[in-house]
XYZ file of C-alpha atoms in Angstrom:
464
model
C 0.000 0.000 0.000
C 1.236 3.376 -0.541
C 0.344 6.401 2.137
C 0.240 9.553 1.786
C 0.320 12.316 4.503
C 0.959 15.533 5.890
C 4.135 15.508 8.054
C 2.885 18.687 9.179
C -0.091 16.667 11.171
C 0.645 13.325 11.406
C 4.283 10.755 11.386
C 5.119 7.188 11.479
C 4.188 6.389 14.825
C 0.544 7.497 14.581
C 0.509 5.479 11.263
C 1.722 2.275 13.015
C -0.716 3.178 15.752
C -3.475 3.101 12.797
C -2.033 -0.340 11.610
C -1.953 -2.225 14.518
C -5.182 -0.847 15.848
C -6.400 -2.810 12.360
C -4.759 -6.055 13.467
C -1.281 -5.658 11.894
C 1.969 -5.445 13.192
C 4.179 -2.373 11.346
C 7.935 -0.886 12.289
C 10.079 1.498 10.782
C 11.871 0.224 7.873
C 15.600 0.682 8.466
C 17.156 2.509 5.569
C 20.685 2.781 6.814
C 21.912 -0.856 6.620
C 25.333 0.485 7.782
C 25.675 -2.778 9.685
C 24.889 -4.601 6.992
C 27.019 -2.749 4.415
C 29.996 -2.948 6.770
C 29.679 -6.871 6.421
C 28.781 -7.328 3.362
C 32.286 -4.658 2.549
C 33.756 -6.690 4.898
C 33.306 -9.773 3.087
C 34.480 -8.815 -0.321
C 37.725 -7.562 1.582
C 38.558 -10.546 2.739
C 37.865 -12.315 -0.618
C 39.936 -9.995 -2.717
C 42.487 -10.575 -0.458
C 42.788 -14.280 -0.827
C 42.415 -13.894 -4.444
C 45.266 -11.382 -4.693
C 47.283 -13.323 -2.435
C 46.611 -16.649 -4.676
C 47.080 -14.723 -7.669
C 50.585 -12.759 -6.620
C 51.616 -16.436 -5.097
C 51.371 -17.978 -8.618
C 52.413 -14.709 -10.459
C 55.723 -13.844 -8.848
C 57.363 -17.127 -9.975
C 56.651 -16.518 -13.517
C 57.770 -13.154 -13.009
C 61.234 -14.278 -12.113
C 61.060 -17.389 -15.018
C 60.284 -14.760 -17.380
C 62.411 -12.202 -16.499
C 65.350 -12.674 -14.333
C 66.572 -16.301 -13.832
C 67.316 -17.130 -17.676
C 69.880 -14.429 -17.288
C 71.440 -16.178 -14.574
C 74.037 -18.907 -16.250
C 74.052 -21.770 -13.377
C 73.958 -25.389 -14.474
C 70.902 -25.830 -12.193
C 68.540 -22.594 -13.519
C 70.278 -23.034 -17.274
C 68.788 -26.508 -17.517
C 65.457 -24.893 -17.100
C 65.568 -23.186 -20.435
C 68.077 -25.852 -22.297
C 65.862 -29.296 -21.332
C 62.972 -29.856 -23.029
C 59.807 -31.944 -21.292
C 59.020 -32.553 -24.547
C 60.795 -31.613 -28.048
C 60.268 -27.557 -28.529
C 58.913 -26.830 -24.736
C 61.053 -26.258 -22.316
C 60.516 -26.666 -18.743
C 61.092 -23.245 -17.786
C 58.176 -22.565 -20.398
C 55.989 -25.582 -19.062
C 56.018 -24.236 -15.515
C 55.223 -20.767 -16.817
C 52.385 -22.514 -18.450
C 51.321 -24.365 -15.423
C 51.408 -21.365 -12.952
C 49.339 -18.746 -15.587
C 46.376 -20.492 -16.566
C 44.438 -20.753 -13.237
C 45.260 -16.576 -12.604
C 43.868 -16.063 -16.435
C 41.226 -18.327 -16.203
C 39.852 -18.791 -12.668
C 41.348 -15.397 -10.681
C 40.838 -13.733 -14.295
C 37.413 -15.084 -14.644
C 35.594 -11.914 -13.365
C 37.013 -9.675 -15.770
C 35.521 -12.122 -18.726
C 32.374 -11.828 -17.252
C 32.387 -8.166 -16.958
C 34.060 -8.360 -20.080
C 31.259 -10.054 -21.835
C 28.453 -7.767 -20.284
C 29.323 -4.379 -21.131
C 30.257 -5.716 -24.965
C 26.648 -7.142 -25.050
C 25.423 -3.276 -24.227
C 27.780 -2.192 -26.622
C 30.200 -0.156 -24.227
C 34.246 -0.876 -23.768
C 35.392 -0.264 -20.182
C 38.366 -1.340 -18.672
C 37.570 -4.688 -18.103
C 37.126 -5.449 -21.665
C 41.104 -3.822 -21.991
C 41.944 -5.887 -19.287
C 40.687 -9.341 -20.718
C 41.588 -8.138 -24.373
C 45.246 -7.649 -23.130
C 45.863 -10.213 -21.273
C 43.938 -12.980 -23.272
C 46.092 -11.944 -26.457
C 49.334 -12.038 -23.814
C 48.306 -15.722 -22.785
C 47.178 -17.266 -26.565
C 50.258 -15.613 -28.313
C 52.251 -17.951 -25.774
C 50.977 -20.989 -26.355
C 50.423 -20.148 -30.299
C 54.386 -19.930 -30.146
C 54.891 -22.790 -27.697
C 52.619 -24.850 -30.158
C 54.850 -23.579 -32.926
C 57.960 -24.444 -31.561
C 56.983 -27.841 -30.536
C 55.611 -28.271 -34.106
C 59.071 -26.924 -35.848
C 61.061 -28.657 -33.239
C 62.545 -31.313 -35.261
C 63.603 -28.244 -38.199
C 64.679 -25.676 -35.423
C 67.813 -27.439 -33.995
C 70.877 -26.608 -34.999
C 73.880 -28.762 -35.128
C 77.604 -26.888 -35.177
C 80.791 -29.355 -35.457
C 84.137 -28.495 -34.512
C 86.842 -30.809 -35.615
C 90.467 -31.017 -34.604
C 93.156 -33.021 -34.910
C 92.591 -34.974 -31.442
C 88.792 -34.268 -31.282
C 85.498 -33.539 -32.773
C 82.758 -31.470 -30.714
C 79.334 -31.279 -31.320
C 76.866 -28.333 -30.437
C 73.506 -28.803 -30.363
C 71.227 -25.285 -29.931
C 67.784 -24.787 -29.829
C 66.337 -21.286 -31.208
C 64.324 -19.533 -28.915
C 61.280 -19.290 -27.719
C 59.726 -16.038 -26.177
C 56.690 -16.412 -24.169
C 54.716 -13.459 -22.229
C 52.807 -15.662 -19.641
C 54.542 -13.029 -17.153
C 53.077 -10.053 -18.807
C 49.472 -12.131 -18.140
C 49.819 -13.153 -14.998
C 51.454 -9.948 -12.968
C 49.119 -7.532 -15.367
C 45.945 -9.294 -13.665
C 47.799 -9.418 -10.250
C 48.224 -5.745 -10.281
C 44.758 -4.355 -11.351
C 43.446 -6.775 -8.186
C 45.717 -5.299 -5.864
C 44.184 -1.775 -7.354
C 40.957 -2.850 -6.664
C 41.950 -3.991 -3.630
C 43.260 -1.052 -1.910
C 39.998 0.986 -3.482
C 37.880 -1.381 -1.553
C 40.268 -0.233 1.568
C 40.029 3.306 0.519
C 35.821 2.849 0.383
C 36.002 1.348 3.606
C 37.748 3.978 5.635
C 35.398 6.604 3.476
C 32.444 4.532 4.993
C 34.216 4.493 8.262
C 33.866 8.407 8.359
C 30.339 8.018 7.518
C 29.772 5.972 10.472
C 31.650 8.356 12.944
C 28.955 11.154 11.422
C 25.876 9.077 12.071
C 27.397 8.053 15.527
C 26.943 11.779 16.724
C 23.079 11.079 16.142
C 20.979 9.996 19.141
C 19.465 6.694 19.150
C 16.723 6.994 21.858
C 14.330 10.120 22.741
C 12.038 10.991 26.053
C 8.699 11.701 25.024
C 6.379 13.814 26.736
C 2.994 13.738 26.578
C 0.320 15.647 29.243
C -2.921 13.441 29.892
C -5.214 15.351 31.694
C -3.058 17.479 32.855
C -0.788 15.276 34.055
C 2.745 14.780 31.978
C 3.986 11.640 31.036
C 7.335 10.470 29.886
C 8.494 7.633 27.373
C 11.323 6.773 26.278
C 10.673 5.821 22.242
C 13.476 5.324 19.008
C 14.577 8.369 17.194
C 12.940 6.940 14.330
C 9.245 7.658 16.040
C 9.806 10.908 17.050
C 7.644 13.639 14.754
C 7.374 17.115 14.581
C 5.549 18.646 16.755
C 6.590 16.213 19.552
C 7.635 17.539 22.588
C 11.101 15.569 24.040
C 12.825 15.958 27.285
C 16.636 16.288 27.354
C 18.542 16.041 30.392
C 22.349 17.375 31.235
C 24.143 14.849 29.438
C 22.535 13.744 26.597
C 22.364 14.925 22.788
C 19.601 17.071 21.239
C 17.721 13.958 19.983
C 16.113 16.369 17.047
C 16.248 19.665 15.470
C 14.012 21.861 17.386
C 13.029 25.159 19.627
C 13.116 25.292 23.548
C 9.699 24.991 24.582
C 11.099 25.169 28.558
C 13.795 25.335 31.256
C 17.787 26.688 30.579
C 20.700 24.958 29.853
C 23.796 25.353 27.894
C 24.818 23.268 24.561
C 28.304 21.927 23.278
C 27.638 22.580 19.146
C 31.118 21.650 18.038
C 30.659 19.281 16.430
C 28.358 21.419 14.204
C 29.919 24.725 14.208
C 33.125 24.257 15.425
C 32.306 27.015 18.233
C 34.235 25.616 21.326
C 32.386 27.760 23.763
C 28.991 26.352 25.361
C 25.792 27.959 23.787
C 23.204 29.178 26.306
C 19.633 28.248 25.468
C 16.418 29.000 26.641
C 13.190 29.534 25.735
C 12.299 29.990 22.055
C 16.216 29.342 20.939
C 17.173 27.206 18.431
C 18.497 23.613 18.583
C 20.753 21.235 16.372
C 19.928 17.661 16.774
C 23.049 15.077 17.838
C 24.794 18.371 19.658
C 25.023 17.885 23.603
C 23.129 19.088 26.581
C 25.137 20.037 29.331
C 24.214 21.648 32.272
C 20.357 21.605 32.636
C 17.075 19.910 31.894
C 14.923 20.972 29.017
C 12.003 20.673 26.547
C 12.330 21.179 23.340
C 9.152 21.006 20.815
C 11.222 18.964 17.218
C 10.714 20.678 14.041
C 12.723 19.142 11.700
C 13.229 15.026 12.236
C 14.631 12.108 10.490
C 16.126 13.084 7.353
C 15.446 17.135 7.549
C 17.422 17.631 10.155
C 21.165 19.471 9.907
C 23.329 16.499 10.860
C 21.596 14.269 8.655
C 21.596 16.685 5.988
C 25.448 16.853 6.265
C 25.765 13.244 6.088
C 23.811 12.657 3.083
C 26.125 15.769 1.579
C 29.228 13.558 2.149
C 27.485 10.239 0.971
C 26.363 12.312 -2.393
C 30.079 13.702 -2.602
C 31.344 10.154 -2.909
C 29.173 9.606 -5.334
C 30.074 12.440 -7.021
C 32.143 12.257 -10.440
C 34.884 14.720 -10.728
C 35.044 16.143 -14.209
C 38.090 14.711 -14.719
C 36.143 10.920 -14.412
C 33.865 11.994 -16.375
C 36.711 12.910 -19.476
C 38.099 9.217 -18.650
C 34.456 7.446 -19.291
C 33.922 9.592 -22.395
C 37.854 8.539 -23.562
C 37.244 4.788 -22.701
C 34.275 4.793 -24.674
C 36.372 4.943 -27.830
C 39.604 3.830 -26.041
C 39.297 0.162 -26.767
C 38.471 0.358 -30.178
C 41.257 2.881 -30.790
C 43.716 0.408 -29.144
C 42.191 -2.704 -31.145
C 42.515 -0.756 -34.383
C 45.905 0.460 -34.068
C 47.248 -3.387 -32.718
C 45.643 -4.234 -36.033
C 47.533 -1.520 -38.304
C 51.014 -2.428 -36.387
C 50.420 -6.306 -36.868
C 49.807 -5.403 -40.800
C 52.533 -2.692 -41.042
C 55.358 -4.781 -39.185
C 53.984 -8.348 -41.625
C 54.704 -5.955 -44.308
C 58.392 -5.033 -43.760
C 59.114 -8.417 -42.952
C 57.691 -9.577 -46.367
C 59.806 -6.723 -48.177
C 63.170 -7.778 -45.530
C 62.868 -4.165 -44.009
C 62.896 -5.943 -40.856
C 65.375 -8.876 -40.939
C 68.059 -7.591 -39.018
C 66.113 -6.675 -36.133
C 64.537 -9.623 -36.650
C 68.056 -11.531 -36.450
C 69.089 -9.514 -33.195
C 66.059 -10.669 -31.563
C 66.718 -14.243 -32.046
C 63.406 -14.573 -34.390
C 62.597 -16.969 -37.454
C 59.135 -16.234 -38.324
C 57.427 -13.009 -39.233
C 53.949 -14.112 -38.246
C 55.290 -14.161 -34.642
C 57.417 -11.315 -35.053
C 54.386 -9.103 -36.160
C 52.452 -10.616 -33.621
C 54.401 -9.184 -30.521
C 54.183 -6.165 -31.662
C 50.084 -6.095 -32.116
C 50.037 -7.547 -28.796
C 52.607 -5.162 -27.065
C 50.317 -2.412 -28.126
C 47.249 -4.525 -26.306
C 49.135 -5.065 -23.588
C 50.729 -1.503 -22.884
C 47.324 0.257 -22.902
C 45.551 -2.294 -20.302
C 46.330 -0.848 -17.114
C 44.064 2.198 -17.614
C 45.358 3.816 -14.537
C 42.815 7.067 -15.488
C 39.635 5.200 -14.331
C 41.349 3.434 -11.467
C 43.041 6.297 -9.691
C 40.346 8.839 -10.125
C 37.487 7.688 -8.089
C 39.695 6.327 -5.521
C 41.075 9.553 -4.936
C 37.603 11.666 -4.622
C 36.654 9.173 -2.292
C 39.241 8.732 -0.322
C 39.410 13.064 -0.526
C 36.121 12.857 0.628
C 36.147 10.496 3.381
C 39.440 12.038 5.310
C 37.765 15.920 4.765
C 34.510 14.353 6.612
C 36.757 12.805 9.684
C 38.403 16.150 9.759
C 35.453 18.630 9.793
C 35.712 19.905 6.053
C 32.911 18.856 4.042
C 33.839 19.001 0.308
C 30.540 19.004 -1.898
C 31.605 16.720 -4.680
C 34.544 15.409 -6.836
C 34.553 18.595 -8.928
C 35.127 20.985 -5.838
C 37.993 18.604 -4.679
C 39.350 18.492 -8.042
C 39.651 22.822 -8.326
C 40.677 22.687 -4.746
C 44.708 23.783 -5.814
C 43.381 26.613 -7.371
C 42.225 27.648 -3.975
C 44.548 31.266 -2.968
C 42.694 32.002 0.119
C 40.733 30.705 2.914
C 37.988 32.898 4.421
C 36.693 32.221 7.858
C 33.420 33.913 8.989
C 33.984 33.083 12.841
C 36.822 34.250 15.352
C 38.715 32.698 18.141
C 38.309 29.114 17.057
C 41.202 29.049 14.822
C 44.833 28.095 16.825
C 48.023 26.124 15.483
C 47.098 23.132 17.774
C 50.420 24.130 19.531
C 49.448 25.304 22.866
C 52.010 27.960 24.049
C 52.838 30.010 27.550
C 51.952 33.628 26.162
C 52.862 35.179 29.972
C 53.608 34.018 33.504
C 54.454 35.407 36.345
C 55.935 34.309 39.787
C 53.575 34.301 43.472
C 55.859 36.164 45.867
C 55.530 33.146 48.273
C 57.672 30.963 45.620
C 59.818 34.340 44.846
C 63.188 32.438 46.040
C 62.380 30.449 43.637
C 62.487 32.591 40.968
C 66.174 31.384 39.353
C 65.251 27.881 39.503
C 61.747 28.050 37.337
C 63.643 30.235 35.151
C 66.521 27.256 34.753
């Protein structure tokens, strides 16, 4: 059923009253969740941690196959490279194999799927770079792997040396460049920088939960019955306007709202950054979640739930988060036509570099680089392109940094309206302030002292 009413005359607790006095049961549906979205951020946490961890566990070792030990000239780590498990793989290759599929196809498997989705839309984002990259990283390896093992019979060579005591034979292998390492770190890396966004959204949401802690969870209604008043203690979420609450020294305004009776003083700090108590009495104004301190009074709520000022200011710093900065909004429009650039242009260098190889433009670079066939040769450089564009730090970095921006301005008392503002905020010259005597270094220091006469002997030592 939808209602519809006057907030002005009626709230939720007179409309569960009306339920239940029809046989129902009714309660205030809980739109915060914070408990719940702490878990459920929680949970993902933890799983993109194990997933990086499995993922950098089977990565680094095909970092250092690819890229460091087959420098290294030892018998032990040669052999790697020089023995073959079977003619044209080696086992240095075979290992690299081994360790890269399950981080392309089971820790990569989310970026397929996302992958997959946005293409059937028709958009390109960065996951669709990411599998495109690394999927043309992983199938050029084992197309040349399968090549060499194909051509391994007609790829050795055989070198002879005679003399006139002895005759040595040479047998070398040409070889075989695979990228499984470019696959395998290039999906450990863009987890680990979606892992430490998730962090970054998590302490964001932490400062969001230190806001709505300053809220009051419980209110005193009163109520006069005959003359006679009568207090109960209800949820914040019952209280409606018009409803006159009792606050005692201690406790926090539970609602916006005007002193209806009594005197006391309020702490609004943590509003207005005014470190000096606030007298109130009768007819003054008061912010909800700021403190009561030193007397008892009534104060009649005008402005509950969601309307009031502290609530206002939270949904302000939720909305900021949310908030593109112009800058993210340049890198979705660029991504848009980024992966079909980069697609296009891997295409033209594949055709351009098959080209020179056909007319021998490229044969001694080929030669230096210890390559045979131009299909392959062409190849790399198609993928390299791929490859090199993946990352797509752009969309990564930017919405990390507006919310973590965000999130540490909110802990801090500065709220910052949305990515843009943050994004012109070193353009800022000057700062104006429109209050006085609340702004210090946070370095307390003696400005003058002076000496009792009774402790006037004294005087050298305190000054030593």
């Amino acid at each position: 059923a939808f209602i519809t009413y006057d907030p002005e005359i009626t709230g939720p607790r007179s409309l569960i009253a009306a339920v239940e006095e029809l046989g129902f049961s009714a309660k205030i549906a809980d739109g915060k969740n914070g408990g719940d979205r702490s878990e459920e951020q929680k949970a993902e946490l933890e799983y993109l941690k194990f997933t990086l961890l499995c993922s950098l566990g089977l990565s680094i070792p095909v970092f250092f196959l690819g890229m460091v030990l087959h420098k290294i000239q030892e018998a032990p780590i040669k052999s790697l490279y020089s023995n073959d498990v079977v003619p044209g793989l080696s086992y240095a290759n075979f290992l690299m194999l081994l360790l890269t599929t399950p981080v392309q196809f089971i820790i990569g498997k989310k970026f397929y799927k996302n992958a997959y989705k946005t293409l059937s839309h028709g958009g390109a984002n960065m996951d669709v770079l990411v599998a495109l990259g690394t999927s043309c990283a992983y199938f050029y390896s084992v197309f040349v792997i399968v090549m060499s093992i194909m051509q391994a019979p007609n790829s050795v060579t055989t070198t002879t040396t005679t003399t006139t005591t002895t005759t040595t034979t040479i047998t070398t292998r040409d070889h075989v460049q695979t990228f499984f390492d470019t696959s395998a770190m290039l999906i450990s890396f863009i987890l680990l920088g979606k892992y430490l966004e998730i962090v970054a959204k998590g302490k964001t949401s932490d400062a969001i939960r230190k806001l709505m802690s300053l809220q009051a969870t419980k209110a005193t209604l009163l109520t006069v019955d005959n003359g006679d008043e009568k207090f109960q203690e209800i949820d914040i979420d019952m209280v409606q306007r018009g409803d006159l609450l009792k606050v005692l020294p201690g406790e926090k305004y539970p609602t916006d709202g005007i002193v209806e009776r009594g005197q006391s003083t309020a702490d609004e700090s943590i509003i207005t950054g005014e470190a000096i108590p606030v007298v109130k009495s009768k007819g003054d104004k008061i912010i909800g979640g700021t403190m009561n301190l030193n007397g008892m009074v009534v104060v009649r709520a005008t402005r509950v739930g969601s309307e009031t000022g502290l609530a206002q200011i939270i949904k302000l710093v939720e909305q900021a988060q949310a908030d593109k900065a112009p800058i993210q909004n340049l890198a979705d429009r660029v991504s848009a036509h980024f992966v079909p650039t980069v697609v296009v242009i891997s295409i033209v260098t594949f055709l351009v570099w098959l080209v020179l190889c056909a007319m021998g433009v490229s044969t001694v670079w080929m030669h230096k680089d210890h390559e045979t066939s131009p299909l392959r040769y062409a190849l790399k450089f198609a993928m390299s392109v791929i490859v090199i564009a993946c990352p797509c730090a752009l969309g990564l970095a930017t919405p990390t940094a507006v919310m973590v921006g965000t999130g540490i301005g909110a802990h801090n008392g500065i709220l910052i309206k949305g990515g843009g503002h943050l994004e012109t905020a070193h353009k800022i010259t000057a700062v104006i302030f429109d209050k006085t005597g609340t702004l210090t270094t946070g370095k307390p220091e003696v400005t003058e002292w002076n000496v009792l006469p009774a402790f006037a002997k004294e005087k050298t030592k305190i000054l030593h």
